[in-house]
Amino acid sequence: MDESLIIIITLSVILILLLSFALLFSRSKSKFLETAEKRAGRLGERFATQIISEILLPDDELFTNVKVSFDGNQTELDNIIINSRGVFIIEVKNYSGVLIGDEDDFEWIKNKYTPGGNFYQKTVKNPIKQVNRQIYILSRFLKNYGINVWIEGYAFFVENNSPVKNEQVLQSQEDIDYVLHQGTN
């Protein structure tokens, strides 16, 4: 076989392999490429789903990562629990560091030291306002289909570091159990 033909075939095979790898890699949501914030959020949601699952009663239904839109407004609900008492949204936040903010602030400040000792500060959306928006969107979505049901929304802080203490902030599995099964609506 001619040496130039062997080189062309070899290069063609390598090119096909590279293109196949690039296509496969671009389609997969590789966990290796996710940011530290995305990874923390994913792990926090997994943790919260596990502790919610542990306290569910036989008639409770849990749905995770539900995307809902109404009238051009979109949201993704981390956890929706449906039971005889109503519909419950639990938004999970796995923020590390110290959060500063009030219930009515649009954004909160997150102060954090890295493992290397460097300080940084960034703003994050107020989870209470976020869950109130989610209640509105889900409520409007369901009413559009003739479903009128009680919806409550809560923010669960995995690190128990909310700067706000109110009825919409959950800090423990016991808090979650209480709002799902004993709270008033």
Coordinates of C-alpha atoms in Angstrom, one line a residue:
M1 CA 0.0 0.0 0.0
D2 CA 1.2 3.5 -0.9
E3 CA 2.7 5.4 2.1
S4 CA 0.7 8.5 1.3
L5 CA -2.5 6.5 1.3
I6 CA -1.8 5.1 4.7
I7 CA -1.1 8.6 6.0
I8 CA -4.4 9.9 4.5
I9 CA -6.4 7.0 6.0
T10 CA -4.7 7.4 9.4
L11 CA -5.4 11.2 9.4
S12 CA -9.0 10.5 8.4
V13 CA -9.6 8.0 11.2
I14 CA -8.0 10.5 13.7
L15 CA -10.2 13.3 12.4
I16 CA -13.3 11.2 12.6
L17 CA -12.4 10.1 16.2
L18 CA -11.8 13.8 17.2
L19 CA -15.0 15.0 15.7
S20 CA -16.9 12.1 17.3
F21 CA -15.4 12.9 20.7
A22 CA -16.1 16.6 20.3
L23 CA -19.7 15.9 19.4
L24 CA -20.2 13.5 22.3
F25 CA -18.5 15.9 24.7
S26 CA -20.6 18.9 23.6
R27 CA -23.8 16.9 24.0
S28 CA -23.0 15.6 27.5
K29 CA -23.4 17.8 30.5
S30 CA -20.1 16.8 32.0
K31 CA -19.9 17.2 35.7
F32 CA -16.2 17.9 35.3
L33 CA -17.0 21.2 33.6
E34 CA -19.6 22.6 36.0
T35 CA -18.7 25.5 38.2
A36 CA -18.2 25.1 41.9
E37 CA -21.5 27.0 42.4
K38 CA -23.5 24.7 40.1
R39 CA -21.9 21.6 41.8
A40 CA -22.8 23.0 45.3
G41 CA -26.4 23.7 44.1
R42 CA -26.7 20.2 42.6
L43 CA -25.4 18.5 45.8
G44 CA -27.6 20.7 48.0
E45 CA -30.7 19.8 46.0
R46 CA -29.8 16.1 46.2
F47 CA -29.3 16.4 50.0
A48 CA -32.6 18.2 50.4
T49 CA -34.5 15.7 48.2
Q50 CA -33.1 12.9 50.3
I51 CA -34.2 14.5 53.6
I52 CA -37.6 15.4 52.2
S53 CA -38.0 11.8 51.0
E54 CA -37.3 10.4 54.4
I55 CA -40.3 12.3 56.0
L56 CA -42.9 11.8 53.3
L57 CA -46.1 10.1 54.2
P58 CA -47.6 7.4 51.9
D59 CA -50.0 9.9 50.3
D60 CA -47.3 12.6 49.7
E61 CA -46.0 13.0 46.2
L62 CA -42.6 14.5 45.5
F63 CA -41.5 16.0 42.2
T64 CA -38.0 17.5 41.6
N65 CA -36.7 20.0 39.1
V66 CA -40.0 20.9 37.6
K67 CA -40.0 23.6 34.9
V68 CA -43.1 25.7 34.7
S69 CA -43.9 28.7 32.6
F70 CA -46.9 31.0 32.4
D71 CA -47.4 34.1 30.3
G72 CA -43.7 34.4 29.4
N73 CA -42.5 33.9 33.0
Q74 CA -40.4 30.7 33.5
T75 CA -39.1 29.0 36.6
E76 CA -37.6 25.7 37.8
L77 CA -39.0 24.4 41.0
D78 CA -36.4 22.4 43.0
N79 CA -39.0 20.4 45.0
I80 CA -42.8 20.2 44.8
I81 CA -44.7 18.2 47.3
I82 CA -48.4 17.4 46.8
N83 CA -50.5 16.0 49.6
S84 CA -54.0 16.4 51.0
R85 CA -53.0 19.7 52.6
G86 CA -52.0 21.4 49.3
V87 CA -49.0 22.0 47.1
F88 CA -45.6 22.9 48.6
I89 CA -42.6 24.4 46.9
I90 CA -39.3 24.0 48.6
E91 CA -36.5 26.0 47.0
V92 CA -33.1 24.8 48.0
K93 CA -30.1 27.0 48.7
N94 CA -26.6 25.6 49.5
Y95 CA -24.8 28.9 50.0
S96 CA -21.6 28.8 52.0
G97 CA -20.4 31.8 53.8
V98 CA -22.3 34.6 55.5
L99 CA -25.4 36.0 53.9
I100 CA -26.5 39.6 54.5
G101 CA -30.0 40.8 53.6
D102 CA -33.5 41.5 54.6
E103 CA -36.8 39.8 53.6
D104 CA -37.7 42.7 51.2
D105 CA -34.3 43.1 49.6
F106 CA -34.1 42.1 45.9
E107 CA -30.6 40.7 46.4
W108 CA -28.5 39.6 49.3
I109 CA -24.8 39.8 49.8
K110 CA -22.8 36.7 50.3
N111 CA -19.4 37.0 52.1
K112 CA -17.1 34.1 51.9
Y113 CA -13.5 33.1 52.5
T114 CA -12.0 30.6 50.1
P115 CA -10.0 27.6 51.5
G116 CA -6.9 29.6 50.6
G117 CA -8.0 32.4 52.9
N118 CA -9.1 34.9 50.2
F119 CA -12.2 37.0 50.9
Y120 CA -14.8 37.6 48.2
Q121 CA -18.2 39.1 48.1
K122 CA -21.0 38.6 45.6
T123 CA -24.7 39.3 45.3
V124 CA -27.3 36.5 45.1
K125 CA -31.0 36.7 44.5
N126 CA -33.2 36.8 47.6
P127 CA -34.6 33.2 47.8
I128 CA -37.7 34.4 49.6
K129 CA -38.6 36.7 46.7
Q130 CA -37.7 33.8 44.3
V131 CA -40.0 31.4 46.0
N132 CA -42.8 33.9 46.1
R133 CA -42.4 34.4 42.3
Q134 CA -42.5 30.6 41.9
I135 CA -45.8 30.4 43.9
Y136 CA -47.2 33.1 41.6
I137 CA -46.1 31.3 38.4
L138 CA -47.3 27.9 39.5
S139 CA -50.6 29.2 40.8
R140 CA -51.3 31.0 37.5
F141 CA -50.2 28.0 35.5
L142 CA -52.6 25.7 37.4
K143 CA -55.5 28.2 37.4
N144 CA -55.1 28.4 33.6
Y145 CA -56.1 24.7 33.6
G146 CA -58.9 25.1 36.1
I147 CA -57.0 23.9 39.1
N148 CA -57.4 26.0 42.2
V149 CA -55.3 24.7 45.0
W150 CA -53.5 26.0 48.0
I151 CA -49.7 26.6 47.4
E152 CA -47.1 27.4 50.0
G153 CA -43.5 28.2 49.2
Y154 CA -40.4 27.9 51.3
A155 CA -36.6 28.3 51.1
F156 CA -34.5 25.6 52.6
F157 CA -31.0 26.6 53.5
V158 CA -28.7 23.6 53.6
E159 CA -26.0 25.5 55.6
N160 CA -28.6 27.0 57.9
N161 CA -27.3 30.5 57.2
S162 CA -30.3 32.5 56.2
P163 CA -30.1 36.1 57.4
V164 CA -33.9 36.2 57.7
K165 CA -35.8 34.1 60.1
N166 CA -39.5 33.9 59.1
E167 CA -42.2 31.3 58.3
Q168 CA -40.9 30.8 54.8
V169 CA -37.3 29.9 55.8
L170 CA -36.7 26.2 56.6
Q171 CA -33.6 25.1 58.5
S172 CA -34.1 21.5 59.3
Q173 CA -35.8 18.3 58.4
E174 CA -38.2 18.9 61.3
D175 CA -39.1 22.3 59.8
I176 CA -39.9 20.6 56.5
D177 CA -42.0 17.9 58.2
Y178 CA -43.9 20.5 60.2
V179 CA -44.9 22.6 57.1
L180 CA -45.9 19.6 55.0
H181 CA -47.9 17.8 57.6
Q182 CA -48.9 20.0 60.6
G183 CA -48.7 23.6 59.6
T184 CA -51.8 25.7 59.0
N185 CA -53.1 26.7 55.6

